[in-house]
Amino acid sequence: MRLHHVQVSCPPGGEDAARRFWAEGLGLAEVVKPVALRARGGAWFRAYDAAGAVGAEVHVGVEEPFTPARKAHPALVLDSVPELDAVTDRLAGLGFEVDLAERHTFDGHERAHVRDAHGNRVELLAPA
């Protein structure tokens, strides 16, 4: 068994703000949704490894009424602490909330918690 994707939610019309966080901020590539699912709205994003294989996939789905996931969250692993720092700096520069309070609380990793454009929690980890 392996994880195919994780889904987070956004309010109706929140796709452009999601793109700003997931694509511009985190550097994931937006992928075209299957035709049968496009009418639902939302957007899909993928990260690829050096060999071109999908390393992570996030689906942002439209939910009404919308409530952000303040505790539940996806956790994405970055290759290095310098990459973690670069991503959190980029996100902060784009105006996204970055929380480093738990930076050294997960053995073997450094981490940050960030909030996407809609307040959903996302964890970023890098091997220490």
JSON list of C-alpha atoms in Angstrom, two decimals:
[
{"chain": "A", "resi": 1, "resn": "MET", "atom": "CA", "xyz": [0.00, 0.00, 0.00]},
{"chain": "A", "resi": 2, "resn": "ARG", "atom": "CA", "xyz": [1.15, 3.55, -0.68]},
{"chain": "A", "resi": 3, "resn": "LEU", "atom": "CA", "xyz": [-0.39, 6.97, -0.51]},
{"chain": "A", "resi": 4, "resn": "HIS", "atom": "CA", "xyz": [-1.73, 8.26, -3.84]},
{"chain": "A", "resi": 5, "resn": "HIS", "atom": "CA", "xyz": [-2.65, 11.82, -2.81]},
{"chain": "A", "resi": 6, "resn": "VAL", "atom": "CA", "xyz": [-3.90, 13.98, 0.00]},
{"chain": "A", "resi": 7, "resn": "GLN", "atom": "CA", "xyz": [-6.78, 16.42, -0.30]},
{"chain": "A", "resi": 8, "resn": "VAL", "atom": "CA", "xyz": [-7.22, 19.77, 1.39]},
{"chain": "A", "resi": 9, "resn": "SER", "atom": "CA", "xyz": [-10.16, 22.10, 0.92]},
{"chain": "A", "resi": 10, "resn": "CYS", "atom": "CA", "xyz": [-10.74, 25.62, -0.22]},
{"chain": "A", "resi": 11, "resn": "PRO", "atom": "CA", "xyz": [-13.86, 27.77, -0.41]},
{"chain": "A", "resi": 12, "resn": "PRO", "atom": "CA", "xyz": [-15.66, 28.28, -3.74]},
{"chain": "A", "resi": 13, "resn": "GLY", "atom": "CA", "xyz": [-13.52, 30.51, -5.95]},
{"chain": "A", "resi": 14, "resn": "GLY", "atom": "CA", "xyz": [-10.37, 29.78, -3.95]},
{"chain": "A", "resi": 15, "resn": "GLU", "atom": "CA", "xyz": [-8.41, 28.09, -6.73]},
{"chain": "A", "resi": 16, "resn": "ASP", "atom": "CA", "xyz": [-6.18, 31.06, -7.63]},
{"chain": "A", "resi": 17, "resn": "ALA", "atom": "CA", "xyz": [-5.15, 31.54, -4.00]},
{"chain": "A", "resi": 18, "resn": "ALA", "atom": "CA", "xyz": [-4.43, 27.79, -3.81]},
{"chain": "A", "resi": 19, "resn": "ARG", "atom": "CA", "xyz": [-2.25, 28.06, -6.92]},
{"chain": "A", "resi": 20, "resn": "ARG", "atom": "CA", "xyz": [-0.30, 30.89, -5.32]},
{"chain": "A", "resi": 21, "resn": "PHE", "atom": "CA", "xyz": [0.51, 28.72, -2.29]},
{"chain": "A", "resi": 22, "resn": "TRP", "atom": "CA", "xyz": [1.00, 25.26, -3.84]},
{"chain": "A", "resi": 23, "resn": "ALA", "atom": "CA", "xyz": [2.63, 26.26, -7.14]},
{"chain": "A", "resi": 24, "resn": "GLU", "atom": "CA", "xyz": [4.30, 29.64, -6.58]},
{"chain": "A", "resi": 25, "resn": "GLY", "atom": "CA", "xyz": [5.08, 29.14, -2.89]},
{"chain": "A", "resi": 26, "resn": "LEU", "atom": "CA", "xyz": [5.91, 25.44, -2.64]},
{"chain": "A", "resi": 27, "resn": "GLY", "atom": "CA", "xyz": [6.97, 24.87, -6.25]},
{"chain": "A", "resi": 28, "resn": "LEU", "atom": "CA", "xyz": [4.55, 22.04, -7.08]},
{"chain": "A", "resi": 29, "resn": "ALA", "atom": "CA", "xyz": [3.36, 21.73, -10.66]},
{"chain": "A", "resi": 30, "resn": "GLU", "atom": "CA", "xyz": [-0.34, 22.11, -11.36]},
{"chain": "A", "resi": 31, "resn": "VAL", "atom": "CA", "xyz": [-1.73, 19.18, -13.34]},
{"chain": "A", "resi": 32, "resn": "VAL", "atom": "CA", "xyz": [-4.90, 19.01, -15.38]},
{"chain": "A", "resi": 33, "resn": "LYS", "atom": "CA", "xyz": [-7.78, 17.34, -13.58]},
{"chain": "A", "resi": 34, "resn": "PRO", "atom": "CA", "xyz": [-9.62, 14.52, -15.35]},
{"chain": "A", "resi": 35, "resn": "VAL", "atom": "CA", "xyz": [-12.49, 15.78, -17.52]},
{"chain": "A", "resi": 36, "resn": "ALA", "atom": "CA", "xyz": [-15.11, 14.07, -15.35]},
{"chain": "A", "resi": 37, "resn": "LEU", "atom": "CA", "xyz": [-13.91, 15.99, -12.27]},
{"chain": "A", "resi": 38, "resn": "ARG", "atom": "CA", "xyz": [-13.30, 19.48, -13.67]},
{"chain": "A", "resi": 39, "resn": "ALA", "atom": "CA", "xyz": [-16.83, 20.77, -13.06]},
{"chain": "A", "resi": 40, "resn": "ARG", "atom": "CA", "xyz": [-16.31, 20.35, -9.31]},
{"chain": "A", "resi": 41, "resn": "GLY", "atom": "CA", "xyz": [-13.67, 23.07, -9.28]},
{"chain": "A", "resi": 42, "resn": "GLY", "atom": "CA", "xyz": [-10.46, 22.85, -7.31]},
{"chain": "A", "resi": 43, "resn": "ALA", "atom": "CA", "xyz": [-6.94, 22.19, -8.54]},
{"chain": "A", "resi": 44, "resn": "TRP", "atom": "CA", "xyz": [-4.38, 19.38, -8.42]},
{"chain": "A", "resi": 45, "resn": "PHE", "atom": "CA", "xyz": [-0.65, 19.72, -7.80]},
{"chain": "A", "resi": 46, "resn": "ARG", "atom": "CA", "xyz": [2.33, 17.34, -8.01]},
{"chain": "A", "resi": 47, "resn": "ALA", "atom": "CA", "xyz": [5.96, 17.28, -6.99]},
{"chain": "A", "resi": 48, "resn": "TYR", "atom": "CA", "xyz": [8.31, 15.14, -9.04]},
{"chain": "A", "resi": 49, "resn": "ASP", "atom": "CA", "xyz": [11.60, 13.56, -7.99]},
{"chain": "A", "resi": 50, "resn": "ALA", "atom": "CA", "xyz": [14.85, 13.75, -9.97]},
{"chain": "A", "resi": 51, "resn": "ALA", "atom": "CA", "xyz": [13.83, 10.69, -12.03]},
{"chain": "A", "resi": 52, "resn": "GLY", "atom": "CA", "xyz": [10.47, 12.25, -12.94]},
{"chain": "A", "resi": 53, "resn": "ALA", "atom": "CA", "xyz": [8.36, 10.05, -10.66]},
{"chain": "A", "resi": 54, "resn": "VAL", "atom": "CA", "xyz": [5.56, 11.62, -8.65]},
{"chain": "A", "resi": 55, "resn": "GLY", "atom": "CA", "xyz": [6.82, 12.22, -5.12]},
{"chain": "A", "resi": 56, "resn": "ALA", "atom": "CA", "xyz": [3.75, 13.98, -3.74]},
{"chain": "A", "resi": 57, "resn": "GLU", "atom": "CA", "xyz": [0.29, 14.83, -5.00]},
{"chain": "A", "resi": 58, "resn": "VAL", "atom": "CA", "xyz": [-2.12, 17.29, -3.42]},
{"chain": "A", "resi": 59, "resn": "HIS", "atom": "CA", "xyz": [-5.71, 17.83, -4.50]},
{"chain": "A", "resi": 60, "resn": "VAL", "atom": "CA", "xyz": [-7.39, 21.07, -3.46]},
{"chain": "A", "resi": 61, "resn": "GLY", "atom": "CA", "xyz": [-11.14, 20.51, -3.48]},
{"chain": "A", "resi": 62, "resn": "VAL", "atom": "CA", "xyz": [-13.92, 23.05, -3.19]},
{"chain": "A", "resi": 63, "resn": "GLU", "atom": "CA", "xyz": [-16.00, 22.67, -0.05]},
{"chain": "A", "resi": 64, "resn": "GLU", "atom": "CA", "xyz": [-19.12, 24.59, 0.97]},
{"chain": "A", "resi": 65, "resn": "PRO", "atom": "CA", "xyz": [-19.36, 25.47, 3.73]},
{"chain": "A", "resi": 66, "resn": "PHE", "atom": "CA", "xyz": [-15.61, 25.73, 4.06]},
{"chain": "A", "resi": 67, "resn": "THR", "atom": "CA", "xyz": [-13.67, 25.30, 7.31]},
{"chain": "A", "resi": 68, "resn": "PRO", "atom": "CA", "xyz": [-9.86, 25.21, 7.25]},
{"chain": "A", "resi": 69, "resn": "ALA", "atom": "CA", "xyz": [-8.03, 22.19, 8.68]},
{"chain": "A", "resi": 70, "resn": "ARG", "atom": "CA", "xyz": [-6.26, 23.83, 11.62]},
{"chain": "A", "resi": 71, "resn": "LYS", "atom": "CA", "xyz": [-4.75, 20.60, 13.08]},
{"chain": "A", "resi": 72, "resn": "ALA", "atom": "CA", "xyz": [-5.00, 17.81, 10.47]},
{"chain": "A", "resi": 73, "resn": "HIS", "atom": "CA", "xyz": [-2.39, 18.33, 7.76]},
{"chain": "A", "resi": 74, "resn": "PRO", "atom": "CA", "xyz": [-0.25, 16.87, 5.00]},
{"chain": "A", "resi": 75, "resn": "ALA", "atom": "CA", "xyz": [3.48, 16.72, 5.71]},
{"chain": "A", "resi": 76, "resn": "LEU", "atom": "CA", "xyz": [5.90, 17.17, 2.83]},
{"chain": "A", "resi": 77, "resn": "VAL", "atom": "CA", "xyz": [9.55, 16.14, 3.04]},
{"chain": "A", "resi": 78, "resn": "LEU", "atom": "CA", "xyz": [12.14, 18.40, 1.45]},
{"chain": "A", "resi": 79, "resn": "ASP", "atom": "CA", "xyz": [15.65, 17.22, 0.57]},
{"chain": "A", "resi": 80, "resn": "SER", "atom": "CA", "xyz": [17.63, 19.46, 2.90]},
{"chain": "A", "resi": 81, "resn": "VAL", "atom": "CA", "xyz": [17.50, 22.09, 5.63]},
{"chain": "A", "resi": 82, "resn": "PRO", "atom": "CA", "xyz": [18.69, 24.80, 3.19]},
{"chain": "A", "resi": 83, "resn": "GLU", "atom": "CA", "xyz": [15.76, 23.87, 0.92]},
{"chain": "A", "resi": 84, "resn": "LEU", "atom": "CA", "xyz": [13.38, 24.04, 3.90]},
{"chain": "A", "resi": 85, "resn": "ASP", "atom": "CA", "xyz": [14.73, 27.49, 4.73]},
{"chain": "A", "resi": 86, "resn": "ALA", "atom": "CA", "xyz": [14.39, 28.66, 1.12]},
{"chain": "A", "resi": 87, "resn": "VAL", "atom": "CA", "xyz": [10.79, 27.44, 0.88]},
{"chain": "A", "resi": 88, "resn": "THR", "atom": "CA", "xyz": [9.73, 28.95, 4.21]},
{"chain": "A", "resi": 89, "resn": "ASP", "atom": "CA", "xyz": [11.43, 32.25, 3.28]},
{"chain": "A", "resi": 90, "resn": "ARG", "atom": "CA", "xyz": [9.61, 32.25, -0.08]},
{"chain": "A", "resi": 91, "resn": "LEU", "atom": "CA", "xyz": [6.27, 31.50, 1.60]},
{"chain": "A", "resi": 92, "resn": "ALA", "atom": "CA", "xyz": [6.79, 34.22, 4.21]},
{"chain": "A", "resi": 93, "resn": "GLY", "atom": "CA", "xyz": [7.73, 36.64, 1.42]},
{"chain": "A", "resi": 94, "resn": "LEU", "atom": "CA", "xyz": [4.45, 35.84, -0.31]},
{"chain": "A", "resi": 95, "resn": "GLY", "atom": "CA", "xyz": [2.58, 36.65, 2.90]},
{"chain": "A", "resi": 96, "resn": "PHE", "atom": "CA", "xyz": [1.84, 33.12, 4.12]},
{"chain": "A", "resi": 97, "resn": "GLU", "atom": "CA", "xyz": [2.01, 32.27, 7.83]},
{"chain": "A", "resi": 98, "resn": "VAL", "atom": "CA", "xyz": [5.17, 30.35, 8.76]},
{"chain": "A", "resi": 99, "resn": "ASP", "atom": "CA", "xyz": [5.53, 28.87, 12.26]},
{"chain": "A", "resi": 100, "resn": "LEU", "atom": "CA", "xyz": [9.00, 27.69, 13.33]},
{"chain": "A", "resi": 101, "resn": "ALA", "atom": "CA", "xyz": [8.07, 27.07, 16.99]},
{"chain": "A", "resi": 102, "resn": "GLU", "atom": "CA", "xyz": [8.38, 23.30, 16.57]},
{"chain": "A", "resi": 103, "resn": "ARG", "atom": "CA", "xyz": [11.51, 23.44, 14.39]},
{"chain": "A", "resi": 104, "resn": "HIS", "atom": "CA", "xyz": [13.52, 20.95, 16.52]},
{"chain": "A", "resi": 105, "resn": "THR", "atom": "CA", "xyz": [10.75, 18.80, 18.05]},
{"chain": "A", "resi": 106, "resn": "PHE", "atom": "CA", "xyz": [10.74, 15.84, 15.62]},
{"chain": "A", "resi": 107, "resn": "ASP", "atom": "CA", "xyz": [13.80, 13.59, 15.96]},
{"chain": "A", "resi": 108, "resn": "GLY", "atom": "CA", "xyz": [15.99, 13.43, 12.88]},
{"chain": "A", "resi": 109, "resn": "HIS", "atom": "CA", "xyz": [14.25, 16.35, 11.16]},
{"chain": "A", "resi": 110, "resn": "GLU", "atom": "CA", "xyz": [13.88, 20.08, 11.17]},
{"chain": "A", "resi": 111, "resn": "ARG", "atom": "CA", "xyz": [10.41, 21.30, 10.39]},
{"chain": "A", "resi": 112, "resn": "ALA", "atom": "CA", "xyz": [8.05, 24.20, 9.92]},
{"chain": "A", "resi": 113, "resn": "HIS", "atom": "CA", "xyz": [4.30, 24.52, 9.93]},
{"chain": "A", "resi": 114, "resn": "VAL", "atom": "CA", "xyz": [2.74, 26.84, 7.37]},
{"chain": "A", "resi": 115, "resn": "ARG", "atom": "CA", "xyz": [-0.80, 27.89, 6.53]},
{"chain": "A", "resi": 116, "resn": "ASP", "atom": "CA", "xyz": [-2.03, 27.85, 2.97]},
{"chain": "A", "resi": 117, "resn": "ALA", "atom": "CA", "xyz": [-4.07, 30.70, 1.51]},
{"chain": "A", "resi": 118, "resn": "HIS", "atom": "CA", "xyz": [-7.21, 29.38, 3.21]},
{"chain": "A", "resi": 119, "resn": "GLY", "atom": "CA", "xyz": [-5.75, 28.62, 6.65]},
{"chain": "A", "resi": 120, "resn": "ASN", "atom": "CA", "xyz": [-5.10, 24.90, 6.18]},
{"chain": "A", "resi": 121, "resn": "ARG", "atom": "CA", "xyz": [-2.07, 23.62, 8.10]},
{"chain": "A", "resi": 122, "resn": "VAL", "atom": "CA", "xyz": [0.82, 22.11, 6.11]},
{"chain": "A", "resi": 123, "resn": "GLU", "atom": "CA", "xyz": [3.97, 20.64, 7.65]},
{"chain": "A", "resi": 124, "resn": "LEU", "atom": "CA", "xyz": [7.34, 20.87, 5.92]},
{"chain": "A", "resi": 125, "resn": "LEU", "atom": "CA", "xyz": [10.16, 18.55, 7.03]},
{"chain": "A", "resi": 126, "resn": "ALA", "atom": "CA", "xyz": [13.82, 18.14, 6.12]},
{"chain": "A", "resi": 127, "resn": "PRO", "atom": "CA", "xyz": [16.33, 15.59, 7.38]},
{"chain": "A", "resi": 128, "resn": "ALA", "atom": "CA", "xyz": [18.48, 17.18, 10.10]}
]
